[in-house]
Amino acid sequence: MNSPGDVLGLISRGDADTRAELARLTGMARSTVAQRVDTLIAHGIVEERESGASTGGRPPRVLRLNTDDNCVLGVDLGATHCRVALMDIGGALLADREDPLHITEGPDLVLRHIDDRMHELIAAAGRPLAAVKAIGIGVPGPVEFATGRPVNPPIMPGWHEYPVPEYFTSRYPLEVLVDNDVNALALGEVRHGRTPADNLLFVKVGTGIGCGIIAGGRLHRGAQGSAGDIGHIRVPGSDAAPCRCGNTGCLEAVAGGAALAARLTEAGAPAADGRAVVELVNSGDPLAVRLVREAGRDIGDVLAGLVNFFNPEAIVVGGVMAAAHEPLLAGVREAIYQRSLPLATHRLTVVPTGTGEAGGALGAGRLAIDHVLAPEQIDRALAAAQAAGATAAAR
């Protein structure tokens, strides 16, 4: 308690921006506060400047994060795209870019692409490579978060147990965190979207269907990182629908973008993928509107059980299919409010995402920022720096 990392937390959250406020909030002696602050300044994570405001005499000096020398990279990998965002540790977006890129190209090509974009973005932002302290990556498949390795991802051939973090840590002195893309989307929503709820479900409806869970203001991953995989919950009466996981009747196989595109194509309305389905819906195609509404009900049936179990404040719907807007959301709302308990839905909101296409990259960036600013991470880094300094002095 009251370690340098804890002090940094007060500064980064905006709870204190002067040494006097830190002393008042922590109860530490001013000399102890000075030691903590000076250590953080020497580490390059905090800076102290004159505020410019004065009522006479010397202007007060304020503490803030050193955003000039500390940046992170947020990466959103989808089935067919890669979006890379450069952010400072205060969360401000400095530069970003999205490119078409197929995840099936394999890890070597995809990660090399990210590496190239990192260099381009930091050059565009006028920052040195050394300013990048961490990379957050969201991938469209299950991830063992502790190791950052994808585990049997259905649409990512060649990625199973691939050491994604090591690709970058073997080249640069930075940290790498890898998570499922919908977890990054959930984090991006509560930090950058219009729904800052402490208990939230983010439902991504694209080729597949997944759910990111914010519980008590924190991302919930479960024991092995597979929490929220609602796309493979069975939909009653749909046993004839084969799923890529090997089972039948999964929600994804019934209501995912690929499943809807296949049904429309069979009915004589060619649709290559979920985006094509959305285009048909938005053009007023009656069959597409009906199928998307039905898909919304199927998704809502699954979510109704989660609402009764988890009692979230908000359900946010994103992904490619969310662009279908009202037909999808209307179906989701209809099933949830019909099948969930009144108390659980009393103040529940079901809304489209407020972060748009940038949500995944912003959320992955936030994942990296939270890691960089975590008190335990700061304390470990400072202890390692002090040990290295002592070793050098002994020589």
mmCIF file of C-alpha atoms in Angstrom:
data_model
loop_
_atom_site.group_PDB
_atom_site.id
_atom_site.type_symbol
_atom_site.label_atom_id
_atom_site.label_comp_id
_atom_site.label_asym_id
_atom_site.label_seq_id
_atom_site.Cartn_x
_atom_site.Cartn_y
_atom_site.Cartn_z
ATOM 1 C CA MET A 1 0.000 0.000 0.000
ATOM 2 C CA ASN A 2 1.253 3.512 -0.876
ATOM 3 C CA SER A 3 4.039 2.070 -3.035
ATOM 4 C CA PRO A 4 5.250 4.057 -6.064
ATOM 5 C CA GLY A 5 2.792 2.038 -8.157
ATOM 6 C CA ASP A 6 -0.091 3.025 -5.883
ATOM 7 C CA VAL A 7 0.954 6.667 -6.076
ATOM 8 C CA LEU A 8 1.029 6.440 -9.854
ATOM 9 C CA GLY A 9 -2.502 5.045 -9.759
ATOM 10 C CA LEU A 10 -3.736 8.156 -7.943
ATOM 11 C CA ILE A 11 -2.055 10.369 -10.530
ATOM 12 C CA SER A 12 -3.245 8.403 -13.581
ATOM 13 C CA ARG A 13 -6.870 8.309 -12.350
ATOM 14 C CA GLY A 14 -6.833 12.034 -11.695
ATOM 15 C CA ASP A 15 -7.374 11.620 -7.952
ATOM 16 C CA ALA A 16 -4.315 13.742 -7.180
ATOM 17 C CA ASP A 17 -2.132 16.024 -9.270
ATOM 18 C CA THR A 18 0.121 17.647 -6.656
ATOM 19 C CA ARG A 19 2.446 16.365 -3.977
ATOM 20 C CA ALA A 20 0.288 18.015 -1.316
ATOM 21 C CA GLU A 21 -2.814 16.151 -2.529
ATOM 22 C CA LEU A 22 -0.902 12.875 -2.528
ATOM 23 C CA ALA A 23 0.170 13.461 1.070
ATOM 24 C CA ARG A 24 -3.410 14.262 2.078
ATOM 25 C CA LEU A 25 -4.932 11.229 0.341
ATOM 26 C CA THR A 26 -2.318 8.683 1.411
ATOM 27 C CA GLY A 27 -1.447 9.987 4.852
ATOM 28 C CA MET A 28 2.240 9.637 4.009
ATOM 29 C CA ALA A 29 4.803 12.163 5.173
ATOM 30 C CA ARG A 30 5.740 14.775 2.584
ATOM 31 C CA SER A 31 9.276 13.397 2.500
ATOM 32 C CA THR A 32 7.947 9.921 1.650
ATOM 33 C CA VAL A 33 5.677 11.359 -1.041
ATOM 34 C CA ALA A 34 8.650 13.230 -2.471
ATOM 35 C CA GLN A 35 10.673 10.020 -2.621
ATOM 36 C CA ARG A 36 7.862 8.155 -4.407
ATOM 37 C CA VAL A 37 7.239 10.972 -6.879
ATOM 38 C CA ASP A 38 10.915 11.531 -7.621
ATOM 39 C CA THR A 39 11.306 7.806 -8.313
ATOM 40 C CA LEU A 40 8.403 7.878 -10.792
ATOM 41 C CA ILE A 41 9.833 10.969 -12.494
ATOM 42 C CA ALA A 42 13.246 9.350 -12.760
ATOM 43 C CA HIS A 43 11.585 6.256 -14.250
ATOM 44 C CA GLY A 44 10.074 8.489 -16.940
ATOM 45 C CA ILE A 45 6.434 7.601 -16.282
ATOM 46 C CA VAL A 46 5.486 10.879 -14.534
ATOM 47 C CA GLU A 47 6.392 14.492 -15.149
ATOM 48 C CA GLU A 48 5.948 17.632 -13.064
ATOM 49 C CA ARG A 49 5.174 20.988 -14.614
ATOM 50 C CA GLU A 50 4.038 24.421 -13.591
ATOM 51 C CA SER A 51 0.272 24.590 -13.945
ATOM 52 C CA GLY A 52 0.249 28.156 -15.229
ATOM 53 C CA ALA A 53 -2.408 29.070 -12.654
ATOM 54 C CA SER A 54 -1.399 31.304 -9.778
ATOM 55 C CA THR A 55 -3.101 33.601 -7.308
ATOM 56 C CA GLY A 56 0.148 35.323 -6.516
ATOM 57 C CA GLY A 57 3.637 34.004 -5.999
ATOM 58 C CA ARG A 58 5.022 30.891 -7.599
ATOM 59 C CA PRO A 59 2.540 28.873 -9.728
ATOM 60 C CA PRO A 60 1.785 25.420 -8.286
ATOM 61 C CA ARG A 61 3.494 22.448 -9.915
ATOM 62 C CA VAL A 62 1.266 19.634 -11.123
ATOM 63 C CA LEU A 63 1.944 15.953 -11.694
ATOM 64 C CA ARG A 64 0.753 14.096 -14.756
ATOM 65 C CA LEU A 65 1.544 11.041 -16.816
ATOM 66 C CA ASN A 66 4.485 11.459 -19.164
ATOM 67 C CA THR A 67 2.524 10.850 -22.352
ATOM 68 C CA ASP A 68 5.266 12.107 -24.665
ATOM 69 C CA ASP A 69 7.647 9.254 -23.893
ATOM 70 C CA ASN A 70 5.196 6.442 -23.186
ATOM 71 C CA CYS A 71 2.933 4.928 -25.846
ATOM 72 C CA VAL A 72 1.197 1.631 -26.549
ATOM 73 C CA LEU A 73 -0.018 -0.157 -29.642
ATOM 74 C CA GLY A 74 -3.545 -1.561 -29.893
ATOM 75 C CA VAL A 75 -4.167 -4.182 -32.582
ATOM 76 C CA ASP A 76 -7.527 -5.544 -33.713
ATOM 77 C CA LEU A 77 -7.207 -8.651 -35.879
ATOM 78 C CA GLY A 78 -10.322 -9.898 -37.617
ATOM 79 C CA ALA A 79 -10.924 -12.634 -40.127
ATOM 80 C CA THR A 80 -10.194 -10.245 -42.997
ATOM 81 C CA HIS A 81 -8.771 -7.050 -41.485
ATOM 82 C CA CYS A 82 -6.036 -5.627 -39.278
ATOM 83 C CA ARG A 83 -6.451 -2.305 -37.488
ATOM 84 C CA VAL A 84 -3.470 -0.862 -35.601
ATOM 85 C CA ALA A 85 -3.769 2.127 -33.268
ATOM 86 C CA LEU A 86 -0.974 4.069 -31.578
ATOM 87 C CA MET A 87 -2.077 5.594 -28.266
ATOM 88 C CA ASP A 88 -0.322 7.459 -25.490
ATOM 89 C CA ILE A 89 -0.652 6.068 -21.954
ATOM 90 C CA GLY A 90 -3.319 8.649 -21.204
ATOM 91 C CA GLY A 91 -5.538 6.918 -23.768
ATOM 92 C CA ALA A 92 -5.326 9.553 -26.531
ATOM 93 C CA LEU A 93 -5.277 8.183 -30.074
ATOM 94 C CA LEU A 94 -2.166 9.397 -31.895
ATOM 95 C CA ALA A 95 -2.453 7.539 -35.207
ATOM 96 C CA ASP A 96 -4.198 4.498 -36.634
ATOM 97 C CA ARG A 97 -4.613 2.517 -39.814
ATOM 98 C CA GLU A 98 -6.738 -0.359 -41.045
ATOM 99 C CA ASP A 99 -5.721 -2.736 -43.828
ATOM 100 C CA PRO A 100 -7.383 -5.746 -45.446
ATOM 101 C CA LEU A 101 -5.546 -8.794 -44.157
ATOM 102 C CA HIS A 102 -6.673 -12.411 -43.953
ATOM 103 C CA ILE A 103 -5.937 -14.105 -40.641
ATOM 104 C CA THR A 104 -5.545 -17.337 -42.630
ATOM 105 C CA GLU A 105 -2.272 -15.974 -44.033
ATOM 106 C CA GLY A 106 -0.714 -17.289 -40.833
ATOM 107 C CA PRO A 107 1.083 -15.775 -37.849
ATOM 108 C CA ASP A 108 4.416 -14.945 -39.454
ATOM 109 C CA LEU A 109 2.954 -12.797 -42.219
ATOM 110 C CA VAL A 110 0.283 -11.181 -39.998
ATOM 111 C CA LEU A 111 2.657 -10.330 -37.154
ATOM 112 C CA ARG A 112 5.229 -8.967 -39.593
ATOM 113 C CA HIS A 113 2.482 -6.713 -40.959
ATOM 114 C CA ILE A 114 1.778 -5.423 -37.436
ATOM 115 C CA ASP A 115 5.495 -4.828 -36.922
ATOM 116 C CA ASP A 116 5.683 -2.787 -40.126
ATOM 117 C CA ARG A 117 2.621 -0.734 -39.208
ATOM 118 C CA MET A 118 4.048 -0.019 -35.760
ATOM 119 C CA HIS A 119 7.101 1.611 -37.305
ATOM 120 C CA GLU A 120 4.971 3.604 -39.735
ATOM 121 C CA LEU A 121 2.625 4.918 -37.042
ATOM 122 C CA ILE A 122 5.293 5.964 -34.578
ATOM 123 C CA ALA A 123 7.105 7.776 -37.395
ATOM 124 C CA ALA A 124 3.858 9.538 -38.368
ATOM 125 C CA ALA A 125 3.295 10.557 -34.731
ATOM 126 C CA GLY A 126 6.878 11.764 -34.321
ATOM 127 C CA ARG A 127 7.639 9.363 -31.466
ATOM 128 C CA PRO A 128 10.722 7.172 -31.009
ATOM 129 C CA LEU A 129 10.411 3.400 -31.084
ATOM 130 C CA ALA A 130 11.563 3.301 -27.461
ATOM 131 C CA ALA A 131 8.368 5.126 -26.472
ATOM 132 C CA VAL A 132 6.299 2.010 -27.210
ATOM 133 C CA LYS A 133 6.051 0.189 -23.888
ATOM 134 C CA ALA A 134 3.443 -2.465 -24.643
ATOM 135 C CA ILE A 135 1.317 -3.980 -27.385
ATOM 136 C CA GLY A 136 -2.230 -5.248 -26.914
ATOM 137 C CA ILE A 137 -3.584 -7.628 -29.558
ATOM 138 C CA GLY A 138 -7.142 -8.876 -29.978
ATOM 139 C CA VAL A 139 -7.538 -12.029 -32.099
ATOM 140 C CA PRO A 140 -10.698 -13.748 -33.413
ATOM 141 C CA GLY A 141 -10.312 -16.956 -31.452
ATOM 142 C CA PRO A 142 -9.815 -18.471 -27.981
ATOM 143 C CA VAL A 143 -6.670 -17.327 -26.162
ATOM 144 C CA GLU A 144 -4.924 -18.562 -23.042
ATOM 145 C CA PHE A 145 -4.426 -15.093 -21.619
ATOM 146 C CA ALA A 146 -1.593 -16.000 -19.251
ATOM 147 C CA THR A 147 0.636 -17.076 -22.143
ATOM 148 C CA GLY A 148 -0.896 -15.059 -24.969
ATOM 149 C CA ARG A 149 -1.188 -18.164 -27.138
ATOM 150 C CA PRO A 150 -4.268 -18.917 -29.269
ATOM 151 C CA VAL A 151 -5.809 -22.310 -28.498
ATOM 152 C CA ASN A 152 -7.459 -24.256 -31.324
ATOM 153 C CA PRO A 153 -8.884 -21.127 -32.999
ATOM 154 C CA PRO A 154 -11.374 -22.347 -35.641
ATOM 155 C CA ILE A 155 -10.749 -19.609 -38.238
ATOM 156 C CA MET A 156 -7.001 -19.186 -37.581
ATOM 157 C CA PRO A 157 -5.156 -22.123 -39.173
ATOM 158 C CA GLY A 158 -1.521 -22.267 -38.144
ATOM 159 C CA TRP A 159 -2.049 -20.171 -35.001
ATOM 160 C CA HIS A 160 -2.632 -22.932 -32.439
ATOM 161 C CA GLU A 161 -0.286 -22.306 -29.486
ATOM 162 C CA TYR A 162 1.782 -19.909 -31.573
ATOM 163 C CA PRO A 163 3.954 -17.759 -29.208
ATOM 164 C CA VAL A 164 2.552 -14.397 -30.309
ATOM 165 C CA PRO A 165 4.135 -12.318 -27.508
ATOM 166 C CA GLU A 166 7.588 -13.761 -28.155
ATOM 167 C CA TYR A 167 7.485 -12.592 -31.766
ATOM 168 C CA PHE A 168 7.748 -9.017 -30.479
ATOM 169 C CA THR A 169 9.519 -9.452 -27.133
ATOM 170 C CA SER A 170 12.409 -11.183 -28.903
ATOM 171 C CA ARG A 171 12.852 -8.033 -31.011
ATOM 172 C CA TYR A 172 11.925 -5.145 -28.710
ATOM 173 C CA PRO A 173 12.049 -4.353 -24.971
ATOM 174 C CA LEU A 174 8.292 -4.207 -24.450
ATOM 175 C CA GLU A 175 5.363 -6.197 -23.072
ATOM 176 C CA VAL A 176 2.769 -7.969 -25.236
ATOM 177 C CA LEU A 177 -0.733 -8.985 -24.172
ATOM 178 C CA VAL A 178 -2.983 -11.121 -26.375
ATOM 179 C CA ASP A 179 -6.696 -11.593 -25.776
ATOM 180 C CA ASN A 180 -9.852 -12.633 -27.569
ATOM 181 C CA ASP A 181 -11.100 -9.810 -29.792
ATOM 182 C CA VAL A 182 -14.474 -9.519 -28.090
ATOM 183 C CA ASN A 183 -12.780 -8.924 -24.730
ATOM 184 C CA ALA A 184 -10.901 -6.037 -26.327
ATOM 185 C CA LEU A 185 -14.183 -4.729 -27.748
ATOM 186 C CA ALA A 186 -15.819 -4.844 -24.307
ATOM 187 C CA LEU A 187 -12.919 -2.949 -22.768
ATOM 188 C CA GLY A 188 -12.974 -0.396 -25.571
ATOM 189 C CA GLU A 189 -16.702 0.142 -25.066
ATOM 190 C CA VAL A 190 -16.522 0.939 -21.350
ATOM 191 C CA ARG A 191 -13.476 3.202 -21.771
ATOM 192 C CA HIS A 192 -14.198 4.915 -25.102
ATOM 193 C CA GLY A 193 -17.849 4.271 -25.903
ATOM 194 C CA ARG A 194 -21.151 5.655 -24.664
ATOM 195 C CA THR A 195 -21.782 2.920 -22.098
ATOM 196 C CA PRO A 196 -19.485 3.262 -19.069
ATOM 197 C CA ALA A 197 -21.228 0.488 -17.118
ATOM 198 C CA ASP A 198 -19.604 -1.569 -14.345
ATOM 199 C CA ASN A 199 -21.540 -4.679 -15.371
ATOM 200 C CA LEU A 200 -21.822 -5.067 -19.116
ATOM 201 C CA LEU A 201 -22.058 -7.699 -21.836
ATOM 202 C CA PHE A 202 -20.564 -6.848 -25.222
ATOM 203 C CA VAL A 203 -21.952 -9.137 -27.909
ATOM 204 C CA LYS A 204 -20.050 -9.308 -31.179
ATOM 205 C CA VAL A 205 -22.183 -10.586 -34.035
ATOM 206 C CA GLY A 206 -20.057 -11.202 -37.104
ATOM 207 C CA THR A 207 -19.081 -14.377 -38.895
ATOM 208 C CA GLY A 208 -19.197 -15.895 -35.415
ATOM 209 C CA ILE A 209 -20.753 -14.729 -32.152
ATOM 210 C CA GLY A 210 -18.918 -13.980 -28.918
ATOM 211 C CA CYS A 211 -19.449 -12.093 -25.679
ATOM 212 C CA GLY A 212 -17.091 -9.931 -23.623
ATOM 213 C CA ILE A 213 -17.936 -9.614 -19.932
ATOM 214 C CA ILE A 214 -17.278 -6.581 -17.737
ATOM 215 C CA ALA A 215 -18.015 -7.524 -14.115
ATOM 216 C CA GLY A 216 -17.589 -4.985 -11.333
ATOM 217 C CA GLY A 217 -15.733 -2.705 -13.727
ATOM 218 C CA ARG A 218 -13.184 -5.380 -14.638
ATOM 219 C CA LEU A 219 -12.825 -7.667 -17.631
ATOM 220 C CA HIS A 220 -13.828 -11.220 -16.710
ATOM 221 C CA ARG A 221 -12.017 -13.976 -18.621
ATOM 222 C CA GLY A 222 -12.778 -17.060 -16.542
ATOM 223 C CA ALA A 223 -10.303 -19.692 -15.379
ATOM 224 C CA GLN A 224 -8.598 -20.305 -18.725
ATOM 225 C CA GLY A 225 -9.689 -17.264 -20.724
ATOM 226 C CA SER A 226 -12.702 -18.816 -22.462
ATOM 227 C CA ALA A 227 -15.505 -16.958 -20.652
ATOM 228 C CA GLY A 228 -18.131 -15.493 -22.963
ATOM 229 C CA ASP A 229 -17.970 -18.047 -25.774
ATOM 230 C CA ILE A 230 -21.739 -17.924 -26.291
ATOM 231 C CA GLY A 231 -21.490 -18.742 -30.004
ATOM 232 C CA HIS A 232 -21.350 -22.436 -29.157
ATOM 233 C CA ILE A 233 -24.347 -22.544 -26.839
ATOM 234 C CA ARG A 234 -26.963 -24.863 -28.310
ATOM 235 C CA VAL A 235 -30.124 -23.352 -29.800
ATOM 236 C CA PRO A 236 -33.061 -25.731 -29.188
ATOM 237 C CA GLY A 237 -34.608 -27.092 -32.375
ATOM 238 C CA SER A 238 -31.576 -26.314 -34.540
ATOM 239 C CA ASP A 239 -29.752 -29.638 -34.459
ATOM 240 C CA ALA A 240 -29.580 -29.758 -38.257
ATOM 241 C CA ALA A 241 -27.245 -26.741 -38.390
ATOM 242 C CA PRO A 242 -23.599 -27.924 -38.437
ATOM 243 C CA CYS A 243 -21.058 -25.723 -36.693
ATOM 244 C CA ARG A 244 -17.364 -25.342 -37.467
ATOM 245 C CA CYS A 245 -16.613 -26.453 -33.882
ATOM 246 C CA GLY A 246 -17.813 -29.958 -34.808
ATOM 247 C CA ASN A 247 -21.141 -29.807 -32.984
ATOM 248 C CA THR A 248 -24.573 -28.959 -34.370
ATOM 249 C CA GLY A 249 -27.172 -26.386 -33.387
ATOM 250 C CA CYS A 250 -24.709 -23.802 -32.046
ATOM 251 C CA LEU A 251 -25.881 -20.193 -31.888
ATOM 252 C CA GLU A 252 -23.134 -19.191 -34.332
ATOM 253 C CA ALA A 253 -24.295 -21.809 -36.843
ATOM 254 C CA VAL A 254 -27.843 -20.480 -36.625
ATOM 255 C CA ALA A 255 -27.501 -16.704 -36.211
ATOM 256 C CA GLY A 256 -23.943 -15.786 -37.279
ATOM 257 C CA GLY A 257 -23.266 -13.723 -40.375
ATOM 258 C CA ALA A 258 -21.920 -16.674 -42.375
ATOM 259 C CA ALA A 259 -24.983 -18.789 -41.555
ATOM 260 C CA LEU A 260 -27.375 -16.030 -42.605
ATOM 261 C CA ALA A 261 -25.445 -15.422 -45.832
ATOM 262 C CA ALA A 262 -25.685 -19.122 -46.695
ATOM 263 C CA ARG A 263 -29.447 -19.204 -46.061
ATOM 264 C CA LEU A 264 -30.023 -16.121 -48.206
ATOM 265 C CA THR A 265 -27.907 -17.546 -51.006
ATOM 266 C CA GLU A 266 -29.880 -20.800 -50.926
ATOM 267 C CA ALA A 267 -33.094 -18.747 -51.152
ATOM 268 C CA GLY A 268 -31.909 -16.978 -54.291
ATOM 269 C CA ALA A 269 -30.556 -13.781 -52.760
ATOM 270 C CA PRO A 270 -26.773 -14.196 -53.148
ATOM 271 C CA ALA A 271 -24.784 -12.997 -50.112
ATOM 272 C CA ALA A 272 -21.089 -13.727 -49.763
ATOM 273 C CA ASP A 273 -20.776 -12.861 -46.079
ATOM 274 C CA GLY A 274 -22.228 -10.902 -43.178
ATOM 275 C CA ARG A 275 -21.493 -7.543 -44.790
ATOM 276 C CA ALA A 276 -23.525 -8.584 -47.818
ATOM 277 C CA VAL A 277 -26.379 -9.585 -45.514
ATOM 278 C CA VAL A 278 -26.295 -6.133 -43.917
ATOM 279 C CA GLU A 279 -26.369 -4.504 -47.356
ATOM 280 C CA LEU A 280 -29.487 -6.492 -48.243
ATOM 281 C CA VAL A 281 -31.145 -5.529 -44.955
ATOM 282 C CA ASN A 282 -30.364 -1.859 -45.386
ATOM 283 C CA SER A 283 -31.679 -1.956 -48.967
ATOM 284 C CA GLY A 284 -35.002 -3.255 -47.632
ATOM 285 C CA ASP A 285 -34.822 -6.868 -48.823
ATOM 286 C CA PRO A 286 -37.762 -8.481 -46.945
ATOM 287 C CA LEU A 287 -36.201 -11.950 -46.604
ATOM 288 C CA ALA A 288 -32.935 -10.528 -45.251
ATOM 289 C CA VAL A 289 -34.847 -8.354 -42.779
ATOM 290 C CA ARG A 290 -36.880 -11.335 -41.579
ATOM 291 C CA LEU A 291 -33.861 -13.631 -41.191
ATOM 292 C CA VAL A 292 -31.877 -11.003 -39.278
ATOM 293 C CA ARG A 293 -34.843 -10.354 -36.987
ATOM 294 C CA GLU A 294 -35.098 -14.105 -36.322
ATOM 295 C CA ALA A 295 -31.346 -14.246 -35.682
ATOM 296 C CA GLY A 296 -31.779 -11.426 -33.179
ATOM 297 C CA ARG A 297 -34.420 -13.481 -31.353
ATOM 298 C CA ASP A 298 -32.120 -16.526 -31.239
ATOM 299 C CA ILE A 299 -29.310 -14.404 -29.837
ATOM 300 C CA GLY A 300 -31.733 -12.799 -27.394
ATOM 301 C CA ASP A 301 -32.901 -16.223 -26.171
ATOM 302 C CA VAL A 302 -29.320 -17.081 -25.203
ATOM 303 C CA LEU A 303 -28.721 -13.646 -23.701
ATOM 304 C CA ALA A 304 -31.910 -13.896 -21.637
ATOM 305 C CA GLY A 305 -30.348 -16.681 -19.615
ATOM 306 C CA LEU A 306 -27.236 -14.584 -19.121
ATOM 307 C CA VAL A 307 -29.330 -11.602 -18.026
ATOM 308 C CA ASN A 308 -31.044 -13.707 -15.363
ATOM 309 C CA PHE A 309 -27.707 -15.120 -14.240
ATOM 310 C CA PHE A 310 -25.441 -12.053 -14.443
ATOM 311 C CA ASN A 311 -27.876 -9.091 -14.181
ATOM 312 C CA PRO A 312 -25.892 -6.619 -16.331
ATOM 313 C CA GLU A 313 -26.665 -2.920 -16.592
ATOM 314 C CA ALA A 314 -26.187 -2.926 -20.353
ATOM 315 C CA ILE A 315 -25.877 -5.196 -23.355
ATOM 316 C CA VAL A 316 -23.924 -3.651 -26.230
ATOM 317 C CA VAL A 317 -24.128 -5.193 -29.685
ATOM 318 C CA GLY A 318 -21.253 -4.781 -32.115
ATOM 319 C CA GLY A 319 -19.584 -6.582 -34.990
ATOM 320 C CA VAL A 320 -20.387 -6.549 -38.687
ATOM 321 C CA MET A 321 -24.001 -7.600 -38.226
ATOM 322 C CA ALA A 322 -24.703 -4.765 -35.782
ATOM 323 C CA ALA A 323 -24.796 -2.478 -38.823
ATOM 324 C CA ALA A 324 -28.167 -4.073 -39.607
ATOM 325 C CA HIS A 325 -29.390 -1.865 -36.738
ATOM 326 C CA GLU A 326 -33.054 -2.183 -35.830
ATOM 327 C CA PRO A 327 -33.997 -5.629 -37.217
ATOM 328 C CA LEU A 328 -31.205 -7.282 -35.229
ATOM 329 C CA LEU A 329 -31.594 -5.197 -32.062
ATOM 330 C CA ALA A 330 -35.372 -5.472 -32.138
ATOM 331 C CA GLY A 331 -35.133 -9.263 -32.195
ATOM 332 C CA VAL A 332 -32.583 -9.278 -29.369
ATOM 333 C CA ARG A 333 -34.669 -6.937 -27.211
ATOM 334 C CA GLU A 334 -37.886 -8.869 -27.901
ATOM 335 C CA ALA A 335 -36.459 -12.166 -26.650
ATOM 336 C CA ILE A 336 -34.635 -10.700 -23.664
ATOM 337 C CA TYR A 337 -37.587 -8.748 -22.307
ATOM 338 C CA GLN A 338 -39.922 -11.669 -22.932
ATOM 339 C CA ARG A 339 -37.786 -14.339 -21.272
ATOM 340 C CA SER A 340 -35.809 -12.526 -18.544
ATOM 341 C CA LEU A 341 -37.025 -11.704 -15.046
ATOM 342 C CA PRO A 342 -38.577 -8.227 -14.622
ATOM 343 C CA LEU A 343 -36.106 -7.219 -11.910
ATOM 344 C CA ALA A 344 -33.147 -8.150 -14.135
ATOM 345 C CA THR A 345 -34.462 -6.055 -17.027
ATOM 346 C CA HIS A 346 -35.834 -3.150 -14.965
ATOM 347 C CA ARG A 347 -32.978 -0.828 -15.918
ATOM 348 C CA LEU A 348 -31.279 -2.894 -18.597
ATOM 349 C CA THR A 349 -30.329 -1.130 -21.830
ATOM 350 C CA VAL A 350 -29.664 -2.936 -25.116
ATOM 351 C CA VAL A 351 -27.779 -0.621 -27.463
ATOM 352 C CA PRO A 352 -25.451 -0.666 -30.478
ATOM 353 C CA THR A 353 -21.758 -0.043 -29.904
ATOM 354 C CA GLY A 354 -20.598 3.535 -29.568
ATOM 355 C CA THR A 355 -16.998 2.957 -30.647
ATOM 356 C CA GLY A 356 -17.589 2.003 -34.271
ATOM 357 C CA GLU A 357 -14.898 0.178 -36.215
ATOM 358 C CA ALA A 358 -12.109 1.466 -33.959
ATOM 359 C CA GLY A 359 -13.447 -0.213 -30.815
ATOM 360 C CA GLY A 360 -11.318 -3.356 -30.980
ATOM 361 C CA ALA A 361 -8.032 -1.516 -31.485
ATOM 362 C CA LEU A 362 -8.862 1.043 -28.794
ATOM 363 C CA GLY A 363 -9.766 -1.740 -26.383
ATOM 364 C CA ALA A 364 -6.559 -3.635 -27.152
ATOM 365 C CA GLY A 365 -4.650 -0.409 -26.540
ATOM 366 C CA ARG A 366 -6.410 -0.010 -23.200
ATOM 367 C CA LEU A 367 -5.420 -3.560 -22.323
ATOM 368 C CA ALA A 368 -1.801 -2.529 -22.864
ATOM 369 C CA ILE A 369 -2.193 0.763 -20.953
ATOM 370 C CA ASP A 370 -3.733 -0.969 -17.946
ATOM 371 C CA HIS A 371 -0.789 -3.349 -17.886
ATOM 372 C CA VAL A 372 1.805 -0.580 -18.133
ATOM 373 C CA LEU A 373 0.167 1.447 -15.346
ATOM 374 C CA ALA A 374 -0.695 -1.460 -13.033
ATOM 375 C CA PRO A 375 0.800 -0.760 -9.575
ATOM 376 C CA GLU A 376 2.423 -4.188 -9.343
ATOM 377 C CA GLN A 377 3.949 -3.783 -12.801
ATOM 378 C CA ILE A 378 5.388 -0.365 -11.922
ATOM 379 C CA ASP A 379 6.766 -1.641 -8.625
ATOM 380 C CA ARG A 380 8.415 -4.610 -10.347
ATOM 381 C CA ALA A 381 9.948 -2.362 -13.004
ATOM 382 C CA LEU A 382 11.297 0.045 -10.401
ATOM 383 C CA ALA A 383 12.711 -2.803 -8.292
ATOM 384 C CA ALA A 384 14.412 -4.269 -11.373
ATOM 385 C CA ALA A 385 15.883 -0.870 -12.278
ATOM 386 C CA GLN A 386 17.183 -0.367 -8.756
ATOM 387 C CA ALA A 387 18.729 -3.855 -8.712
ATOM 388 C CA ALA A 388 20.392 -3.209 -12.051
ATOM 389 C CA GLY A 389 21.730 0.103 -10.764
ATOM 390 C CA ALA A 390 23.114 -1.535 -7.640
ATOM 391 C CA THR A 391 24.812 -4.240 -9.709
ATOM 392 C CA ALA A 392 26.374 -1.661 -12.001
ATOM 393 C CA ALA A 393 27.608 0.374 -9.033
ATOM 394 C CA ALA A 394 29.175 -2.717 -7.472
ATOM 395 C CA ARG A 395 31.252 -3.253 -10.594
#
